[in-house]
Coordinates of C-alpha atoms in Angstrom, one line a residue:
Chain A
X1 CA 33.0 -3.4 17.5
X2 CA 31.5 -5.1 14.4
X3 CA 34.9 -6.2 13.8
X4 CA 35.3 -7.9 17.1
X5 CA 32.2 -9.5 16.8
X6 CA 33.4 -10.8 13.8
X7 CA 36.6 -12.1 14.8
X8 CA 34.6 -13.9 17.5
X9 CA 33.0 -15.5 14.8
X10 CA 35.5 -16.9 13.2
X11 CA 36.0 -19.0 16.0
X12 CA 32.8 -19.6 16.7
X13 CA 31.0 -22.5 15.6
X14 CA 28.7 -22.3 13.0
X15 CA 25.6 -24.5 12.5
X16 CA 26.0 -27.8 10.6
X17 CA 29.4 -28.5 11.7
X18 CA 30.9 -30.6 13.9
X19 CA 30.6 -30.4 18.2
X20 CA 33.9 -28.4 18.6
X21 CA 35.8 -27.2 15.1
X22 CA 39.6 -27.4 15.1
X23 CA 40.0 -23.6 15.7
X24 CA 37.9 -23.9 18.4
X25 CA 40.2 -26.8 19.8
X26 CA 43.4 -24.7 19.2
X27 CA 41.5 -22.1 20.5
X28 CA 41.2 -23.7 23.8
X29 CA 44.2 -25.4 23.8
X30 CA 46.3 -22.0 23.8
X31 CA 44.0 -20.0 26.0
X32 CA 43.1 -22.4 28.6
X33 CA 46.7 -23.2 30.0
X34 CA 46.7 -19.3 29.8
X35 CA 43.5 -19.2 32.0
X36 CA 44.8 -21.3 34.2
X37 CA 48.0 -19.7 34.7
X38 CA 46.6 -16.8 35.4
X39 CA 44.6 -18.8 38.5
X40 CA 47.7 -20.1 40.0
X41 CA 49.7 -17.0 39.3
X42 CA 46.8 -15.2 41.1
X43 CA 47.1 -17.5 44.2
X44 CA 50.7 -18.2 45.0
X45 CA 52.5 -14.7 43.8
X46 CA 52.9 -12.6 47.1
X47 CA 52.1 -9.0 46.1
X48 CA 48.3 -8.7 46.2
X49 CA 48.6 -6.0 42.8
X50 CA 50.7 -8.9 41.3
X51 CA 47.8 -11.3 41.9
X52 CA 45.0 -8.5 40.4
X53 CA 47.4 -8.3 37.1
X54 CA 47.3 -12.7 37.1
X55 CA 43.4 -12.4 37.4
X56 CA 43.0 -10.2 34.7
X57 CA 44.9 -12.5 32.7
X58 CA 42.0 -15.3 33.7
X59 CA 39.3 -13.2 33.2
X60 CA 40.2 -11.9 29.6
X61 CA 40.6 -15.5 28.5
X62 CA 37.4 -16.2 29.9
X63 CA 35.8 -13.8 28.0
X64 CA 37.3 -14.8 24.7
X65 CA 36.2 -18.7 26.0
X66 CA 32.5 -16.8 25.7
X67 CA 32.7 -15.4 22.5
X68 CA 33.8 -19.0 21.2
X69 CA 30.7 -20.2 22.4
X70 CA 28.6 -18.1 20.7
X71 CA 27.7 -16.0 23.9
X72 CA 29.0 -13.1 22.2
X73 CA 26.9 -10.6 24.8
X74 CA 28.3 -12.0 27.5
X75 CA 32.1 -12.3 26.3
X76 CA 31.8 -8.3 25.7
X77 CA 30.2 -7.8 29.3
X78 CA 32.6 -10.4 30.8
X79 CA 35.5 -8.2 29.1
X80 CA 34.0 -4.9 30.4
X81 CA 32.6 -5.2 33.3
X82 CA 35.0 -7.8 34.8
X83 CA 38.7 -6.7 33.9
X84 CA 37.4 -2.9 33.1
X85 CA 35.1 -2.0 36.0
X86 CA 35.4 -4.8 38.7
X87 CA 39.6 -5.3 38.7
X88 CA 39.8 -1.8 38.4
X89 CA 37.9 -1.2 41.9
X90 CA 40.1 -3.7 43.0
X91 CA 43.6 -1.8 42.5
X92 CA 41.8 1.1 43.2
X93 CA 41.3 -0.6 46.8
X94 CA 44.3 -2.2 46.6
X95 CA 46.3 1.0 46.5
X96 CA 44.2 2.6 49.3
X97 CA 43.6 0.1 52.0
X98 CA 47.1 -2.8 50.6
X99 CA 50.1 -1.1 51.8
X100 CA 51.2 -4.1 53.6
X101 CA 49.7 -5.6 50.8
X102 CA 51.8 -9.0 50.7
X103 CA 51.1 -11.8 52.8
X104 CA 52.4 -12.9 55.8
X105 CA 55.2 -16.0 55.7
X106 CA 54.4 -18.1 58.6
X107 CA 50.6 -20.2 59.1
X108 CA 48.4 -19.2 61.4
X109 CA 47.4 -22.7 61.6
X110 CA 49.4 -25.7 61.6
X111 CA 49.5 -27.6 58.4
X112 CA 46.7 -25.4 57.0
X113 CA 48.4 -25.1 53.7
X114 CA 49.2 -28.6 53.1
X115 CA 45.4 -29.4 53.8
X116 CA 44.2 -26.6 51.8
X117 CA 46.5 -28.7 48.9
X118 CA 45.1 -31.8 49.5
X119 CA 41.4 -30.5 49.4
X120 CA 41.8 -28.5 46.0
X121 CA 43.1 -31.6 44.5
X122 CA 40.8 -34.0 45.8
X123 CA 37.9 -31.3 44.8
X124 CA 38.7 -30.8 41.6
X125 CA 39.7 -34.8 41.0
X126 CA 35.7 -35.0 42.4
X127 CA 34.1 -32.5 40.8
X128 CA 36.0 -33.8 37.2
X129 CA 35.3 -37.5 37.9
X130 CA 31.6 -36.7 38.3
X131 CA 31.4 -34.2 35.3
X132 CA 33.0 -36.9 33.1
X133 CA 30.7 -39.8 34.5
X134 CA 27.4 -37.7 33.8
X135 CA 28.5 -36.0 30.6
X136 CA 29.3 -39.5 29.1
X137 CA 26.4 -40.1 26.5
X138 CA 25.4 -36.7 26.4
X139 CA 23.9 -35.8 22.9
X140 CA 25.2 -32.0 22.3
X141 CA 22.7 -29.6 21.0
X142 CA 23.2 -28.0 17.8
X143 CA 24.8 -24.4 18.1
X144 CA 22.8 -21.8 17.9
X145 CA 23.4 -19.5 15.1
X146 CA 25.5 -16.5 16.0
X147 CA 24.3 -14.7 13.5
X148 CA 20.3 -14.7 14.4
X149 CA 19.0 -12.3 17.0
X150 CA 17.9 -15.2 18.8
X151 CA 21.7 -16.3 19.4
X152 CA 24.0 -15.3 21.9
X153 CA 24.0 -11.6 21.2
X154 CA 22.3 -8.8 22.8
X155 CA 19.0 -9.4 21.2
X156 CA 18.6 -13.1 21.8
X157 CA 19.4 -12.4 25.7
X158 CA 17.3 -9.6 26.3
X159 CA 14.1 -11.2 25.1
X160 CA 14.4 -14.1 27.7
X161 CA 15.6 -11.4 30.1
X162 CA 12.8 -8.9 29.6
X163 CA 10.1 -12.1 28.9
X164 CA 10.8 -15.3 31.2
X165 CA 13.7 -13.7 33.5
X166 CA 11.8 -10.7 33.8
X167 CA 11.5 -10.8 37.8
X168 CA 14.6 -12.0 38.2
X169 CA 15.6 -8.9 36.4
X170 CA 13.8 -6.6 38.9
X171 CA 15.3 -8.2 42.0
X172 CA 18.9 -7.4 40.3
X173 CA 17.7 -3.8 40.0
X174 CA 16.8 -3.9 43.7
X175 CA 19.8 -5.5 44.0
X176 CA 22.2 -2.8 42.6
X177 CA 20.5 -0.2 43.9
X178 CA 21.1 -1.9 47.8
X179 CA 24.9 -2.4 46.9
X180 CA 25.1 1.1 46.0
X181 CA 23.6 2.5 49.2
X182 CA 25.2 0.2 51.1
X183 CA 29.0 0.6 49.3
X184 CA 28.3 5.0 49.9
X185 CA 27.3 4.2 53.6
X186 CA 30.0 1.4 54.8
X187 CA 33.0 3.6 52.6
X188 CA 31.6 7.1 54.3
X189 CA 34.0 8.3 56.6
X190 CA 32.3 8.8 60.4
X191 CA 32.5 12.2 61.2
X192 CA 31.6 11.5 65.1
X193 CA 35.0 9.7 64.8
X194 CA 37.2 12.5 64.2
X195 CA 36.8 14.3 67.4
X196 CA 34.3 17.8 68.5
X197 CA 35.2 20.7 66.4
X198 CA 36.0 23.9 68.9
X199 CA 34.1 26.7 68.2
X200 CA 36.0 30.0 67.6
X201 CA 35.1 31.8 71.0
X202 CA 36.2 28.0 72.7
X203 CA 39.2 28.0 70.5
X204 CA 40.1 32.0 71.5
X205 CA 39.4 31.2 75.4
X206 CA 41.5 27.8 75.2
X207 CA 44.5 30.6 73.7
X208 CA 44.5 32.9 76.2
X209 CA 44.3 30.0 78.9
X210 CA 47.8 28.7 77.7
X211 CA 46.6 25.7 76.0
X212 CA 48.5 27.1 72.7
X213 CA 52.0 28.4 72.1
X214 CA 50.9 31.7 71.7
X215 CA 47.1 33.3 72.2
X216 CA 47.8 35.5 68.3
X217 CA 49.1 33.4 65.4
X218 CA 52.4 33.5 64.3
X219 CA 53.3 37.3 62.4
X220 CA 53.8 37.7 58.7
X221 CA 56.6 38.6 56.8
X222 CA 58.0 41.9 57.0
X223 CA 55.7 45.0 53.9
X224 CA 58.3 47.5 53.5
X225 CA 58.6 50.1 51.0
X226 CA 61.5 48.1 49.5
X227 CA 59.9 45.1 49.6
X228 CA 57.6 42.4 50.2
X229 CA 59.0 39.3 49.8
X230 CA 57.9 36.6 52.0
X231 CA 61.5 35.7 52.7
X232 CA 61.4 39.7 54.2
X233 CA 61.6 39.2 58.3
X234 CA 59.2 41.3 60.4
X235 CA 60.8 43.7 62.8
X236 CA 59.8 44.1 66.6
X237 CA 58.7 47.4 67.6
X238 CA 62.6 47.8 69.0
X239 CA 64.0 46.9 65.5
X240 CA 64.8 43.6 66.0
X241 CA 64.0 40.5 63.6
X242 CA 60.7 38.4 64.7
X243 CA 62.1 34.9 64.7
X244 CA 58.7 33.9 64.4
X245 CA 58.2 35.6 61.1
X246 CA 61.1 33.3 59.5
X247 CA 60.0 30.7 57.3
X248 CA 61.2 27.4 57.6
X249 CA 60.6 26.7 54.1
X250 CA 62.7 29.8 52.9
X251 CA 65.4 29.9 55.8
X252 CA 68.3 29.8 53.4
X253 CA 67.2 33.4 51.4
X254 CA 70.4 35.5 51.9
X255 CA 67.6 38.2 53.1
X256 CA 67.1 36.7 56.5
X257 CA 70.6 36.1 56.9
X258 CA 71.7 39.6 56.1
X259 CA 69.4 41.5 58.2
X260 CA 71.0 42.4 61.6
X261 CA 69.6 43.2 64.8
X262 CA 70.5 47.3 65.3
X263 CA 68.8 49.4 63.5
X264 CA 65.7 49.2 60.9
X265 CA 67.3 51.4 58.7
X266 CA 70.0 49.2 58.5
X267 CA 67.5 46.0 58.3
X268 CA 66.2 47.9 55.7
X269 CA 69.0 48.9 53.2
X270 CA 70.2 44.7 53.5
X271 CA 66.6 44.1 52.3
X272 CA 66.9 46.2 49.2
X273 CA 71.0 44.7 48.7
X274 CA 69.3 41.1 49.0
X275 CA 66.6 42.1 46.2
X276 CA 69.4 43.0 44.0
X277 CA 71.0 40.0 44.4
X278 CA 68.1 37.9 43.9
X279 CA 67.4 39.4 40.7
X280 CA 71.1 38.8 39.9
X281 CA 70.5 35.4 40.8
X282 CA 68.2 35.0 37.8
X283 CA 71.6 35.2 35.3
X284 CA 72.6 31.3 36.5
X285 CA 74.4 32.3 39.5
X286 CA 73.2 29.6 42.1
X287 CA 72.6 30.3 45.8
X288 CA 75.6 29.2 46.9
X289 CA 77.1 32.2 45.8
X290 CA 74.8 34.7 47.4
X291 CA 75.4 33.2 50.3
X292 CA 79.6 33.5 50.2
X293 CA 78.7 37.0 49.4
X294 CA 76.4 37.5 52.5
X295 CA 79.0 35.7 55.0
X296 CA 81.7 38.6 53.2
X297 CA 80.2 41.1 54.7
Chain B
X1 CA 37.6 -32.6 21.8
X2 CA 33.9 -31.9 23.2
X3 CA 32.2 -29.1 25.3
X4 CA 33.2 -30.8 28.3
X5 CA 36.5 -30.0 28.1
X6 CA 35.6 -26.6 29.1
X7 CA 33.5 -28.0 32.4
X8 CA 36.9 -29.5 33.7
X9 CA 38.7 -26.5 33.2
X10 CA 36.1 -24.6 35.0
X11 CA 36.1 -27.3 37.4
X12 CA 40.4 -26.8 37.7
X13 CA 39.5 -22.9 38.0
X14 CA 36.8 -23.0 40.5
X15 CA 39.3 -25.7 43.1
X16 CA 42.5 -22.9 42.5
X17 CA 40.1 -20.4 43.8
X18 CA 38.9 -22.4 46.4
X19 CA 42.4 -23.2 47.4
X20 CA 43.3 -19.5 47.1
X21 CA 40.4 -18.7 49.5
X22 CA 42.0 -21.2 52.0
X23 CA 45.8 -20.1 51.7
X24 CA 45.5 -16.5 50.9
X25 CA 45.7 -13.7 54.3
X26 CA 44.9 -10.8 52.8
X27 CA 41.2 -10.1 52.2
X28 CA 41.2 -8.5 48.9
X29 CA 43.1 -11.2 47.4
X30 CA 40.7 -13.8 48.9
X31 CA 38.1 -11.8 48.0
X32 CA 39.9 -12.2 44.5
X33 CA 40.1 -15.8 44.8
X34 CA 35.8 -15.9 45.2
X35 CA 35.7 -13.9 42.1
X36 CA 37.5 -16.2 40.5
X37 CA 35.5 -18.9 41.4
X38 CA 32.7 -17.0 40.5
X39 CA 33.8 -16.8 37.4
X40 CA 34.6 -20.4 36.7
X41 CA 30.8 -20.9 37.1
X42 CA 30.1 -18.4 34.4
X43 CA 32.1 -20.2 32.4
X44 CA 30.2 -23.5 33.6
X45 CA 26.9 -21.9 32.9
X46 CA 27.7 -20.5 29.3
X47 CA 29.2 -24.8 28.4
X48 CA 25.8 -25.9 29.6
X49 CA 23.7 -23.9 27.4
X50 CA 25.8 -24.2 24.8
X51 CA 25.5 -28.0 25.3
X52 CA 21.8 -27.6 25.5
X53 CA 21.1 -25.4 22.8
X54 CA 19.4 -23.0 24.6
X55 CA 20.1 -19.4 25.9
X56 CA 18.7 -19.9 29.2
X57 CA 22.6 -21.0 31.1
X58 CA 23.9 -17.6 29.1
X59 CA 21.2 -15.3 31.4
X60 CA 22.1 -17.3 34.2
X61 CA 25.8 -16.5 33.8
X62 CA 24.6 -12.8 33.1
X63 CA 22.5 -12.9 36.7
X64 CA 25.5 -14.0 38.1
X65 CA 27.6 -11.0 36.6
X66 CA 24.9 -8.8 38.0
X67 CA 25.2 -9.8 41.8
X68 CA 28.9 -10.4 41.6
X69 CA 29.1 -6.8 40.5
X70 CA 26.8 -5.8 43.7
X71 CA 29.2 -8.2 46.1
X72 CA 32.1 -6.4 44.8
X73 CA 30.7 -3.5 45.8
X74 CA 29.6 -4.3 49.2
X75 CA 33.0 -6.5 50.0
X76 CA 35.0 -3.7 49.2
X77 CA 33.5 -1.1 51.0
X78 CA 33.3 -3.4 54.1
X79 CA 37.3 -4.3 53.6
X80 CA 37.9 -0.3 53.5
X81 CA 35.7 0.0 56.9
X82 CA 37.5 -2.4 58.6
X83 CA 40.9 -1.5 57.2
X84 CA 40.3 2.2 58.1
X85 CA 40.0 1.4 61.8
X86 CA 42.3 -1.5 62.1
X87 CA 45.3 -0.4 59.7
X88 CA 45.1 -3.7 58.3
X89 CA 44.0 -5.8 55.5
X90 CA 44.9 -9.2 56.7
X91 CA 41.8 -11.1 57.7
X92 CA 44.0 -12.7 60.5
X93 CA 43.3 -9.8 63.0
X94 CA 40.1 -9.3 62.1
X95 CA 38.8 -11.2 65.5
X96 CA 36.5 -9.4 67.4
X97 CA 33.4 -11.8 66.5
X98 CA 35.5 -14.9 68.5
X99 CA 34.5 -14.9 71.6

């Protein structure tokens, strides 16, 4: 961390020099075509995860803009907070709630885009004109020293936060502690929604009255003294399979297959021949084969 | 070069996002575009107190990370809401305040 602080510093000014150094020009020079890059990426690429990667771009230049100008505090929480915690949220909703993610083609007004052009340009012609105007003869301050608790680090800040700020300071408590309540309630799922639960004597009457397939629920596999593999049909009091016992899942176990209607002996004896070959199947021999050997017989 | 320079780029920052607010359907990307604007002021507020010498624009910019944190928070949940009982995202059929 001390490190990073450091390298900050480097490109920070120090006291006694000049308004901006030339690292600080190069500085900005590289990193603010990157900054806004990022912006326009953000805007005009279509996918809306595509856009979240562009901000993040912005936002880590920002925060390297901060620690330049000796706001070191605030170039670590801009880093943190921003492109760890906030972006994050965002592709975490992104990925929940942005299937259809990407924009739709066509305006849904006429010539909305084309105005939406012409007003960012005039705005930000504006807003420069007038920043350059005022700023004009503006005498700049002296840095402060980075290096001083009272500069832009941690200390500096949370003396005037916890001194003159510091009822600001307990609204944004009040404030976070609103979001939070209000971000559990408005993301809670409604359980009224969902429909009334049944309770088990409703759900047992609503059986018997038809309203299911069948009143019982569908029978297990077949427990035999052979076996008790899940792919192992249940047999009808008369000796015949129970379709309903047959796993979809596990339709293609040469056991099902083999098993034949007459006797339960017979259903039986298959059962222990398809355990045999299952465990034969364990040497490399695929399926496939099992199954040319069950169609053999 | 002088401080400045920095004010125009947050200026250039804060009219993409405003643009991108304008354009953009889909409600978390505009809801991207005001945290981009958002943070154009930060970078605003951090030029002017480093033009004035002081520390007071840097715990302004640090109020402002504060409630943009609690908007996130809010705005997403409210996009989630509405996406989980319209299917959608797009801020286009979100109309049932117009009439």
């Amino acid at each position: 961390m001390t490190s990073f602080v450091e390298a900050g510093l480097v490109l920070a000014q120090t006291p006694g020099q000049e308004a901006v150094t030339a690292g600080e020009a190069a500085a900005f020079w590289v990193l603010g075509p990157l900054a806004v890059a990022g912006a326009l990426g953000m805007v005009f690429v279509r996918n809306a995860v595509h856009s979240a990667l562009w901000l993040v771009v912005t936002m880590l230049t920002l925060g390297v803009f901060y620690l330049i100008q000796n706001a070191s505090f605030l170039g670590f929480t801009q880093i943190i907070v921003y492109t760890g915690a906030v972006m994050m949220l965002f592709l975490f909703v992104l990925m929940m709630a942005g299937k259809d993610s990407s924009d739709a083609l066509v305006e849904a007004l006429r010539g909305q885009r084309l105005a939406a052009a012409v007003f960012g340009v005039g705005f930000a012609v504006l807003l420069s004109a007038a920043l350059v105007r005022s700023l004009r003869d503006t005498q700049f301050a002296p840095p402060l020293d980075p290096t001083s608790p009272e500069g832009g680090g941690a200390g500096g800040l949370g003396e005037l936060i916890f001194t003159d700020y510091l009822f600001p300071f307990e609204l944004t408590a009040a404030l976070l502690i609103v979001a939070g309540l209000a971000g559990i309630v408005l993301a809670q799922r409604d359980k009224r929604d969902e429909g009334v639960k049944r309770s088990q004597r409703e759900l047992v009457e609503a059986r018997f009255r038809g309203e299911y397939e069948r009143p019982s629920g569908r029978p297990g596999p077949g427990v035999f003294a052979t076996g008790n593999s899940v792919a192992t049909p249940a047999l009808l009091p008369d000796g015949s399979i129970a379709e309903d016992s047959l796993s979809d899942l596990i339709e293609s176990t040469p056991t099902a297959r083999r098993v034949s209607p007459p006797g339960w002996m017979r259903a039986l004896d298959s059962a222990e021949q398809a355990e045999g070959v299952h465990g034969d199947e364990g040497d490399g021999a695929g399926p496939s084969t099992t199954d040319d050997e069950g169609s053999e017989r | 070069m002088t401080p400045e320079y920095y004010l125009l780029l947050s200026a250039l920052l804060f009219s993409i996002g405003a643009v991108g607010v304008l354009v953009r359907r889909n409600a978390i990307v505009v809801f991207m575009c005001i945290e981009l604007m958002l943070n154009s002021v930060n970078l605003s507020l951090v030029t002017f107190a480093r033009i004035e010498g002081t520390l007071d624009g840097q715990v302004m910019a640090f109020f402002v990370m504060v409630v943009a944190a609690a908007e996130v928070v809010v705005g997403l949940a409210i996009i989630m809401s509405i996406f989980r009982t319209r299917r959608s995202a797009s801020i286009d059929d979100t109309n049932l305040l117009k009439y």
